[in-house]
mmCIF file of C-alpha atoms in Angstrom:
data_model
loop_
_atom_site.group_PDB
_atom_site.id
_atom_site.type_symbol
_atom_site.label_atom_id
_atom_site.label_comp_id
_atom_site.label_asym_id
_atom_site.label_seq_id
_atom_site.Cartn_x
_atom_site.Cartn_y
_atom_site.Cartn_z
ATOM 1 C CA UNK M 1 90.340 140.586 188.972
ATOM 2 C CA UNK M 2 92.994 137.878 189.119
ATOM 3 C CA UNK M 3 95.469 137.339 191.921
ATOM 4 C CA UNK M 4 98.177 139.469 190.363
ATOM 5 C CA UNK M 5 95.732 142.302 189.667
ATOM 6 C CA UNK M 6 94.515 142.274 193.247
ATOM 7 C CA UNK M 7 98.100 142.276 194.500
ATOM 8 C CA UNK M 8 99.024 145.209 192.262
ATOM 9 C CA UNK M 9 95.911 147.102 193.352
ATOM 10 C CA UNK M 10 96.776 146.494 197.006
ATOM 11 C CA UNK M 11 100.328 147.738 196.552
ATOM 12 C CA UNK M 12 99.261 150.795 194.558
ATOM 13 C CA UNK M 13 96.635 151.879 197.083
ATOM 14 C CA UNK M 14 99.014 152.657 199.911
ATOM 15 C CA UNK M 15 96.379 154.659 201.782
ATOM 16 C CA UNK M 16 94.016 151.686 202.070
ATOM 17 C CA UNK M 17 96.860 149.431 203.106
ATOM 18 C CA UNK M 18 97.963 151.866 205.810
ATOM 19 C CA UNK M 19 94.382 152.225 207.042
ATOM 20 C CA UNK M 20 94.011 148.451 207.187
ATOM 21 C CA UNK M 21 97.238 148.071 209.153
ATOM 22 C CA UNK M 22 96.219 150.832 211.553
ATOM 23 C CA UNK M 23 92.841 149.143 212.056
ATOM 24 C CA UNK M 24 94.494 145.814 212.860
ATOM 25 C CA UNK M 25 96.867 147.624 215.201
ATOM 26 C CA UNK M 26 93.949 149.199 217.037
ATOM 27 C CA UNK M 27 92.223 145.836 217.405
ATOM 28 C CA UNK M 28 95.394 144.463 218.983
ATOM 29 C CA UNK M 29 95.640 147.629 221.092
ATOM 30 C CA UNK M 30 92.136 147.095 222.462
ATOM 31 C CA UNK M 31 92.910 143.455 223.262
ATOM 32 C CA UNK M 32 96.106 144.564 224.983
ATOM 33 C CA UNK M 33 94.083 147.032 227.057
ATOM 34 C CA UNK M 34 91.871 144.128 228.145
ATOM 35 C CA UNK M 35 94.982 142.207 229.178
ATOM 36 C CA UNK M 36 96.212 145.194 231.186
ATOM 37 C CA UNK M 37 92.816 145.649 232.827
ATOM 38 C CA UNK M 38 92.412 141.998 233.845
ATOM 39 C CA UNK M 39 96.024 141.804 235.039
ATOM 40 C CA UNK M 40 95.608 144.912 237.197
ATOM 41 C CA UNK M 41 92.302 143.534 238.467
ATOM 42 C CA UNK M 42 94.009 140.298 239.528
ATOM 43 C CA UNK M 43 96.627 142.328 241.412
ATOM 44 C CA UNK M 44 93.883 144.479 242.956
ATOM 45 C CA UNK M 45 92.199 141.313 244.259
ATOM 46 C CA UNK M 46 95.378 140.511 246.197
ATOM 47 C CA UNK M 47 96.674 137.726 243.931
ATOM 48 C CA UNK M 48 100.411 137.805 243.188
ATOM 49 C CA UNK M 49 100.845 135.018 240.615
ATOM 50 C CA UNK M 50 102.110 136.656 237.394
ATOM 51 C CA UNK M 51 103.475 133.400 235.992
ATOM 52 C CA UNK M 52 100.323 131.385 236.646
ATOM 53 C CA UNK M 53 98.012 133.843 234.911
ATOM 54 C CA UNK M 54 100.022 133.638 231.680
ATOM 55 C CA UNK M 55 100.395 129.845 231.875
ATOM 56 C CA UNK M 56 96.722 129.299 231.038
ATOM 57 C CA UNK M 57 97.075 131.469 227.943
ATOM 58 C CA UNK M 58 100.121 129.540 226.735
ATOM 59 C CA UNK M 59 98.281 126.257 227.322
ATOM 60 C CA UNK M 60 95.289 127.310 225.224
ATOM 61 C CA UNK M 61 97.597 128.499 222.423
ATOM 62 C CA UNK M 62 99.451 125.186 222.430
ATOM 63 C CA UNK M 63 96.176 123.218 222.490
ATOM 64 C CA UNK M 64 94.415 125.055 219.649
ATOM 65 C CA UNK M 65 97.320 125.701 217.289
ATOM 66 C CA UNK M 66 98.994 122.413 218.195
ATOM 67 C CA UNK M 67 95.996 120.533 216.797
ATOM 68 C CA UNK M 68 96.165 122.619 213.622
ATOM 69 C CA UNK M 69 99.848 121.811 213.276
ATOM 70 C CA UNK M 70 99.256 118.090 213.835
ATOM 71 C CA UNK M 71 96.504 118.130 211.227
ATOM 72 C CA UNK M 72 98.977 119.447 208.668
ATOM 73 C CA UNK M 73 101.373 116.573 209.390
ATOM 74 C CA UNK M 74 104.474 118.587 208.601
ATOM 75 C CA UNK M 75 107.827 118.885 210.325
ATOM 76 C CA UNK M 76 109.003 122.052 212.048
ATOM 77 C CA UNK M 77 110.515 124.678 209.774
ATOM 78 C CA UNK M 78 112.552 126.196 212.622
ATOM 79 C CA UNK M 79 114.690 124.238 215.069
ATOM 80 C CA UNK M 80 113.061 123.609 218.425
ATOM 81 C CA UNK M 81 115.775 125.355 220.451
ATOM 82 C CA UNK M 82 115.040 128.685 218.715
ATOM 83 C CA UNK M 83 111.431 128.379 219.787
ATOM 84 C CA UNK M 84 112.608 127.530 223.296
ATOM 85 C CA UNK M 85 114.595 130.769 223.415
ATOM 86 C CA UNK M 86 111.628 132.703 221.996
ATOM 87 C CA UNK M 87 109.280 131.179 224.563
ATOM 88 C CA UNK M 88 111.723 131.887 227.401
ATOM 89 C CA UNK M 89 112.127 135.597 226.662
ATOM 90 C CA UNK M 90 108.374 135.973 226.140
ATOM 91 C CA UNK M 91 107.636 134.427 229.549
ATOM 92 C CA UNK M 92 110.141 136.730 231.255
ATOM 93 C CA UNK M 93 108.581 139.799 229.660
ATOM 94 C CA UNK M 94 105.081 138.793 230.761
ATOM 95 C CA UNK M 95 106.306 137.935 234.253
ATOM 96 C CA UNK M 96 108.045 141.260 234.861
ATOM 97 C CA UNK M 97 105.237 143.407 233.447
ATOM 98 C CA UNK M 98 102.482 141.513 235.292
ATOM 99 C CA UNK M 99 104.488 141.709 238.514
ATOM 100 C CA UNK M 100 104.747 145.479 238.038
ATOM 101 C CA UNK M 101 100.986 145.785 238.572
ATOM 102 C CA UNK M 102 101.610 144.847 242.205
ATOM 103 C CA UNK M 103 103.555 148.081 242.722
ATOM 104 C CA UNK M 104 102.470 150.621 240.103
ATOM 105 C CA UNK M 105 99.289 151.963 238.491
ATOM 106 C CA UNK M 106 97.801 150.676 235.247
ATOM 107 C CA UNK M 107 98.497 153.987 233.481
ATOM 108 C CA UNK M 108 102.195 153.938 234.342
ATOM 109 C CA UNK M 109 102.619 150.298 233.338
ATOM 110 C CA UNK M 110 100.885 150.681 229.987
ATOM 111 C CA UNK M 111 102.666 153.920 229.079
ATOM 112 C CA UNK M 112 106.068 152.562 230.061
ATOM 113 C CA UNK M 113 105.412 149.668 227.693
ATOM 114 C CA UNK M 114 106.451 152.211 225.055
ATOM 115 C CA UNK M 115 110.059 151.431 225.924
ATOM 116 C CA UNK M 116 109.594 148.332 223.768
ATOM 117 C CA UNK M 117 109.666 150.598 220.698
ATOM 118 C CA UNK M 118 113.151 151.900 221.526
ATOM 119 C CA UNK M 119 114.524 148.408 222.140
ATOM 120 C CA UNK M 120 112.902 147.071 218.953
ATOM 121 C CA UNK M 121 114.538 149.808 216.878
ATOM 122 C CA UNK M 122 117.954 148.911 218.287
ATOM 123 C CA UNK M 123 117.445 145.192 217.683
ATOM 124 C CA UNK M 124 116.006 145.542 214.172
ATOM 125 C CA UNK M 125 118.840 147.915 213.248
ATOM 126 C CA UNK M 126 121.580 145.477 214.252
ATOM 127 C CA UNK M 127 119.974 142.074 213.623
ATOM 128 C CA UNK M 128 117.404 142.597 210.848
ATOM 129 C CA UNK M 129 119.185 145.369 208.956
ATOM 130 C CA UNK M 130 116.271 147.847 209.160
ATOM 131 C CA UNK M 131 117.280 151.482 208.634
ATOM 132 C CA UNK M 132 115.482 154.527 210.036
ATOM 133 C CA UNK M 133 115.581 158.182 209.059
ATOM 134 C CA UNK M 134 116.744 160.946 211.402
ATOM 135 C CA UNK M 135 113.151 162.164 211.734
ATOM 136 C CA UNK M 136 112.037 158.722 212.819
ATOM 137 C CA UNK M 137 114.796 158.570 215.418
ATOM 138 C CA UNK M 138 113.839 162.044 216.609
ATOM 139 C CA UNK M 139 110.249 160.879 216.991
ATOM 140 C CA UNK M 140 111.402 157.947 219.088
ATOM 141 C CA UNK M 141 113.516 160.310 221.193
ATOM 142 C CA UNK M 142 110.384 162.345 221.945
ATOM 143 C CA UNK M 143 108.617 159.152 223.020
ATOM 144 C CA UNK M 144 111.465 158.346 225.387
ATOM 145 C CA UNK M 145 111.308 161.906 226.772
ATOM 146 C CA UNK M 146 107.616 161.422 227.496
ATOM 147 C CA UNK M 147 108.351 158.173 229.276
ATOM 148 C CA UNK M 148 110.946 159.961 231.373
ATOM 149 C CA UNK M 149 108.188 162.267 232.627
ATOM 150 C CA UNK M 150 106.233 159.210 233.752
ATOM 151 C CA UNK M 151 109.252 158.052 235.741
ATOM 152 C CA UNK M 152 109.537 161.545 237.226
ATOM 153 C CA UNK M 153 105.893 161.467 238.240
ATOM 154 C CA UNK M 154 106.083 158.005 239.787
ATOM 155 C CA UNK M 155 109.297 158.869 241.640
ATOM 156 C CA UNK M 156 107.283 161.278 243.781
ATOM 157 C CA UNK M 157 107.379 164.605 242.000
ATOM 158 C CA UNK M 158 103.819 164.233 240.807
ATOM 159 C CA UNK M 159 102.635 161.510 243.132
ATOM 160 C CA UNK M 160 102.261 158.404 240.969
ATOM 161 C CA UNK M 161 99.823 155.664 241.897
ATOM 162 C CA UNK M 162 100.727 152.326 243.455
ATOM 163 C CA UNK M 163 102.501 151.152 246.587
ATOM 164 C CA UNK M 164 106.027 151.264 245.093
ATOM 165 C CA UNK M 165 105.624 152.986 241.721
ATOM 166 C CA UNK M 166 109.329 153.408 240.980
ATOM 167 C CA UNK M 167 109.964 149.686 241.544
ATOM 168 C CA UNK M 168 107.035 148.925 239.268
ATOM 169 C CA UNK M 169 108.467 151.208 236.586
ATOM 170 C CA UNK M 170 111.829 149.424 236.741
ATOM 171 C CA UNK M 171 110.119 146.044 236.370
ATOM 172 C CA UNK M 172 108.196 147.292 233.306
ATOM 173 C CA UNK M 173 111.309 148.671 231.614
ATOM 174 C CA UNK M 174 113.129 145.381 232.240
ATOM 175 C CA UNK M 175 110.136 143.518 230.842
ATOM 176 C CA UNK M 176 110.100 145.612 227.666
ATOM 177 C CA UNK M 177 113.623 144.427 226.871
ATOM 178 C CA UNK M 178 112.375 140.843 226.789
ATOM 179 C CA UNK M 179 109.289 141.939 224.833
ATOM 180 C CA UNK M 180 111.536 143.529 222.221
ATOM 181 C CA UNK M 181 113.540 140.331 221.734
ATOM 182 C CA UNK M 182 110.277 138.391 221.517
ATOM 183 C CA UNK M 183 108.719 140.776 218.956
ATOM 184 C CA UNK M 184 111.788 140.857 216.728
ATOM 185 C CA UNK M 185 112.135 137.072 216.908
ATOM 186 C CA UNK M 186 108.469 136.631 216.025
ATOM 187 C CA UNK M 187 108.759 139.096 213.148
ATOM 188 C CA UNK M 188 111.636 137.135 211.653
ATOM 189 C CA UNK M 189 109.873 133.781 212.066
ATOM 190 C CA UNK M 190 106.478 134.798 210.676
ATOM 191 C CA UNK M 191 108.011 136.551 207.666
ATOM 192 C CA UNK M 192 110.269 133.663 206.762
ATOM 193 C CA UNK M 193 108.396 130.636 208.148
ATOM 194 C CA UNK M 194 104.872 129.563 209.163
ATOM 195 C CA UNK M 195 102.598 131.694 211.346
ATOM 196 C CA UNK M 196 100.628 128.794 212.849
ATOM 197 C CA UNK M 197 103.855 127.014 213.759
ATOM 198 C CA UNK M 198 105.216 130.128 215.472
ATOM 199 C CA UNK M 199 102.083 130.636 217.613
ATOM 200 C CA UNK M 200 101.938 126.941 218.520
ATOM 201 C CA UNK M 201 105.586 126.739 219.541
ATOM 202 C CA UNK M 202 105.385 129.924 221.602
ATOM 203 C CA UNK M 203 102.443 128.349 223.404
ATOM 204 C CA UNK M 204 104.211 125.013 223.930
ATOM 205 C CA UNK M 205 107.537 126.338 225.160
ATOM 206 C CA UNK M 206 105.952 129.274 226.976
ATOM 207 C CA UNK M 207 103.832 126.793 228.906
ATOM 208 C CA UNK M 208 106.795 124.526 229.723
ATOM 209 C CA UNK M 209 109.013 127.420 230.849
ATOM 210 C CA UNK M 210 106.170 128.863 232.946
ATOM 211 C CA UNK M 211 105.549 125.537 234.716
ATOM 212 C CA UNK M 212 109.231 125.205 235.589
ATOM 213 C CA UNK M 213 109.456 128.763 236.913
ATOM 214 C CA UNK M 214 106.204 128.421 238.886
ATOM 215 C CA UNK M 215 107.649 125.436 240.753
ATOM 216 C CA UNK M 216 110.651 127.553 241.721
ATOM 217 C CA UNK M 217 109.330 131.083 242.205
ATOM 218 C CA UNK M 218 105.582 131.024 242.674
ATOM 219 C CA UNK M 219 104.433 127.794 244.280
ATOM 220 C CA UNK M 220 103.924 129.247 247.769
ATOM 221 C CA UNK M 221 102.023 132.269 246.465
ATOM 222 C CA UNK M 222 99.821 129.993 244.370
ATOM 223 C CA UNK M 223 99.007 127.772 247.353
ATOM 224 C CA UNK M 224 97.947 130.777 249.427
ATOM 225 C CA UNK M 225 95.370 131.998 246.886
ATOM 226 C CA UNK M 226 91.758 131.703 248.029
ATOM 227 C CA UNK M 227 89.925 131.170 244.770
ATOM 228 C CA UNK M 228 86.729 133.188 244.455
ATOM 229 C CA UNK M 229 84.380 133.829 241.553
ATOM 230 C CA UNK M 230 85.945 137.245 240.911
ATOM 231 C CA UNK M 231 89.459 135.800 240.765
ATOM 232 C CA UNK M 232 88.412 132.949 238.487
ATOM 233 C CA UNK M 233 86.601 135.335 236.134
ATOM 234 C CA UNK M 234 89.627 137.631 236.073
ATOM 235 C CA UNK M 235 91.928 134.730 235.169
ATOM 236 C CA UNK M 236 89.459 133.606 232.505
ATOM 237 C CA UNK M 237 89.283 137.102 231.020
ATOM 238 C CA UNK M 238 93.068 137.389 230.963
ATOM 239 C CA UNK M 239 93.376 133.974 229.269
ATOM 240 C CA UNK M 240 90.868 134.894 226.541
ATOM 241 C CA UNK M 241 92.593 138.244 225.944
ATOM 242 C CA UNK M 242 95.993 136.521 225.827
ATOM 243 C CA UNK M 243 94.779 134.013 223.239
ATOM 244 C CA UNK M 244 93.370 136.782 221.054
ATOM 245 C CA UNK M 245 96.530 138.880 221.434
ATOM 246 C CA UNK M 246 98.959 136.117 220.469
ATOM 247 C CA UNK M 247 96.719 135.018 217.589
ATOM 248 C CA UNK M 248 96.680 138.517 216.081
ATOM 249 C CA UNK M 249 100.255 139.646 216.792
ATOM 250 C CA UNK M 250 102.081 137.389 214.266
ATOM 251 C CA UNK M 251 99.617 138.408 211.536
ATOM 252 C CA UNK M 252 100.215 142.122 212.191
ATOM 253 C CA UNK M 253 103.971 141.596 212.485
ATOM 254 C CA UNK M 254 104.053 139.884 209.094
ATOM 255 C CA UNK M 255 102.294 142.827 207.443
ATOM 256 C CA UNK M 256 103.874 145.785 209.210
ATOM 257 C CA UNK M 257 106.955 144.762 211.216
ATOM 258 C CA UNK M 258 107.817 144.937 214.910
ATOM 259 C CA UNK M 259 108.399 148.696 215.103
ATOM 260 C CA UNK M 260 105.128 149.759 213.489
ATOM 261 C CA UNK M 261 103.300 147.128 215.534
ATOM 262 C CA UNK M 262 104.597 148.505 218.823
ATOM 263 C CA UNK M 263 103.772 152.044 217.734
ATOM 264 C CA UNK M 264 100.199 151.063 216.873
ATOM 265 C CA UNK M 265 99.427 149.470 220.226
ATOM 266 C CA UNK M 266 100.461 152.570 222.160
ATOM 267 C CA UNK M 267 96.855 153.791 221.988
ATOM 268 C CA UNK M 268 96.096 151.201 224.661
ATOM 269 C CA UNK M 269 97.337 153.916 227.052
ATOM 270 C CA UNK M 270 94.148 155.877 226.415
ATOM 271 C CA UNK M 271 92.087 152.895 227.480
ATOM 272 C CA UNK M 272 94.245 152.649 230.604
ATOM 273 C CA UNK M 273 93.391 156.248 231.510
ATOM 274 C CA UNK M 274 89.682 155.526 231.076
ATOM 275 C CA UNK M 275 89.949 152.415 233.254
ATOM 276 C CA UNK M 276 91.882 154.220 235.982
ATOM 277 C CA UNK M 277 89.438 157.164 236.132
ATOM 278 C CA UNK M 278 86.094 155.368 235.802
ATOM 279 C CA UNK M 279 86.775 151.913 237.265
ATOM 280 C CA UNK M 280 89.383 152.540 239.953
ATOM 281 C CA UNK M 281 88.130 156.097 240.686
ATOM 282 C CA UNK M 282 91.712 157.387 240.701
ATOM 283 C CA UNK M 283 92.988 160.758 239.512
ATOM 284 C CA UNK M 284 95.686 160.944 236.856
ATOM 285 C CA UNK M 285 98.594 163.304 237.534
ATOM 286 C CA UNK M 286 99.074 166.250 235.146
ATOM 287 C CA UNK M 287 102.570 165.019 234.255
ATOM 288 C CA UNK M 288 100.986 161.952 232.724
ATOM 289 C CA UNK M 289 98.922 164.044 230.314
ATOM 290 C CA UNK M 290 102.031 166.025 229.369
ATOM 291 C CA UNK M 291 103.958 162.806 228.847
ATOM 292 C CA UNK M 292 101.188 161.312 226.740
ATOM 293 C CA UNK M 293 101.051 164.444 224.582
ATOM 294 C CA UNK M 294 104.797 164.301 223.940
ATOM 295 C CA UNK M 295 104.542 160.588 223.088
ATOM 296 C CA UNK M 296 101.731 161.291 220.600
ATOM 297 C CA UNK M 297 103.837 163.965 218.860
ATOM 298 C CA UNK M 298 106.737 161.523 218.654
ATOM 299 C CA UNK M 299 104.511 158.811 217.209
ATOM 300 C CA UNK M 300 103.048 161.124 214.589
ATOM 301 C CA UNK M 301 106.529 162.240 213.601
ATOM 302 C CA UNK M 302 107.643 158.631 213.256
ATOM 303 C CA UNK M 303 104.539 157.556 211.323
ATOM 304 C CA UNK M 304 104.697 160.395 208.780
ATOM 305 C CA UNK M 305 108.319 159.585 207.957
ATOM 306 C CA UNK M 306 107.966 155.792 208.023
ATOM 307 C CA UNK M 307 108.300 155.576 204.252
ATOM 308 C CA UNK M 308 111.935 156.634 204.613
ATOM 309 C CA UNK M 309 112.871 153.471 206.481
ATOM 310 C CA UNK M 310 114.836 150.961 204.456
ATOM 311 C CA UNK M 311 114.447 147.451 205.825
ATOM 312 C CA UNK M 312 116.676 144.700 204.655
ATOM 313 C CA UNK M 313 115.151 142.972 201.633
ATOM 314 C CA UNK M 314 116.083 139.523 202.899
ATOM 315 C CA UNK M 315 113.653 139.865 205.791
ATOM 316 C CA UNK M 316 110.814 141.480 203.924
ATOM 317 C CA UNK M 317 110.662 139.000 201.057
ATOM 318 C CA UNK M 318 112.677 136.360 199.287
ATOM 319 C CA UNK M 319 114.152 138.663 196.648
ATOM 320 C CA UNK M 320 117.589 138.754 198.221
ATOM 321 C CA UNK M 321 118.151 135.067 197.591
ATOM 322 C CA UNK M 322 116.994 135.524 193.994
ATOM 323 C CA UNK M 323 119.311 138.503 193.571
ATOM 324 C CA UNK M 324 122.152 136.512 195.046
ATOM 325 C CA UNK M 325 121.429 133.664 192.625
ATOM 326 C CA UNK M 326 121.405 136.069 189.676
ATOM 327 C CA UNK M 327 124.714 137.533 190.735
ATOM 328 C CA UNK M 328 126.128 134.040 191.166
ATOM 329 C CA UNK M 329 124.917 132.968 187.729
ATOM 330 C CA UNK M 330 126.333 136.107 186.176
ATOM 331 C CA UNK M 331 129.691 135.610 187.857
ATOM 332 C CA UNK M 332 129.776 131.960 186.776
ATOM 333 C CA UNK M 333 128.800 132.988 183.256
ATOM 334 C CA UNK M 334 131.505 135.609 183.237
ATOM 335 C CA UNK M 335 134.027 133.052 184.417
ATOM 336 C CA UNK M 336 133.061 130.572 181.693
ATOM 337 C CA UNK M 337 133.317 133.289 179.042
ATOM 338 C CA UNK M 338 136.788 134.195 180.275
ATOM 339 C CA UNK M 339 137.837 130.559 180.108
ATOM 340 C CA UNK M 340 136.478 130.249 176.560
ATOM 341 C CA UNK M 341 138.301 133.409 175.489
ATOM 342 C CA UNK M 342 141.496 132.174 177.085
ATOM 343 C CA UNK M 343 141.269 128.821 175.307
ATOM 344 C CA UNK M 344 140.712 130.442 171.918
ATOM 345 C CA UNK M 345 143.694 132.745 172.305
ATOM 346 C CA UNK M 346 146.105 130.002 173.253
ATOM 347 C CA UNK M 347 148.536 128.968 170.457
#
């Protein structure tokens, strides 16, 4: 089977393609659950250094993918300042969400990550030209309703976990805004440019931004940390999970897009429940189960109507430029024909 035959087979077997994308999404979801677990473990050990714990991950990304990029000996396909912006918003998202573990439970933080889906839909609608059906928007609305129940629980109605759960929830929601900008920016870059370059530059500029912010916001907290074997292992685990997460995310984004990606990783919430019950020996409030059920219904509704979405062709492939060229050639051809006709009719 030649390359074109394999490509046609892949496109015609939509079920296998969907299953493959869902599998990749679940791999990323599991890695994300590991990130959530190690981040909450770091907070549980009394360490409040959200910027430092992500800095190691950015450094490893820059080191590994930077060498690959140098081996290629090619110039950047995207201007450096765009990568600086992408690295900045990514650092802010990680900082706010990791800081939230100091005040809220792992279940609340991971479930409230779902807010990223709503922000991504808004951004892709306005900036990438993606269109969604009413059923898809209704599914997202159900997800937001479920997240509202989490806020209600953490505000005191159901007794959410954590020292200041409502403050933690606010930090997570603020972080998801930055995550949404980061995901949409990554989706655009990996679909139009080079995946290795995108990962490398996120690592480079994420590391530089993190170092600058650590010197301003986190230096005293970092100096007060008494490094033990448990803390070092937790940082190591978070760094490994971060490297795996950022290595897989651009690949999944290129195949499925930012919205489907964020929907796929929502199953990490189930892992968070398991961790909270069996590792932390904490009970989960009944409102959380209700919220999770509503979110699942919303996700199923969105997934079953995903085929109705109409993304902009220019961001999914290069056909728009070809279509534009065809239209240009046709218009030029039409103009030349008109000129020829005019010249022949002149006396």
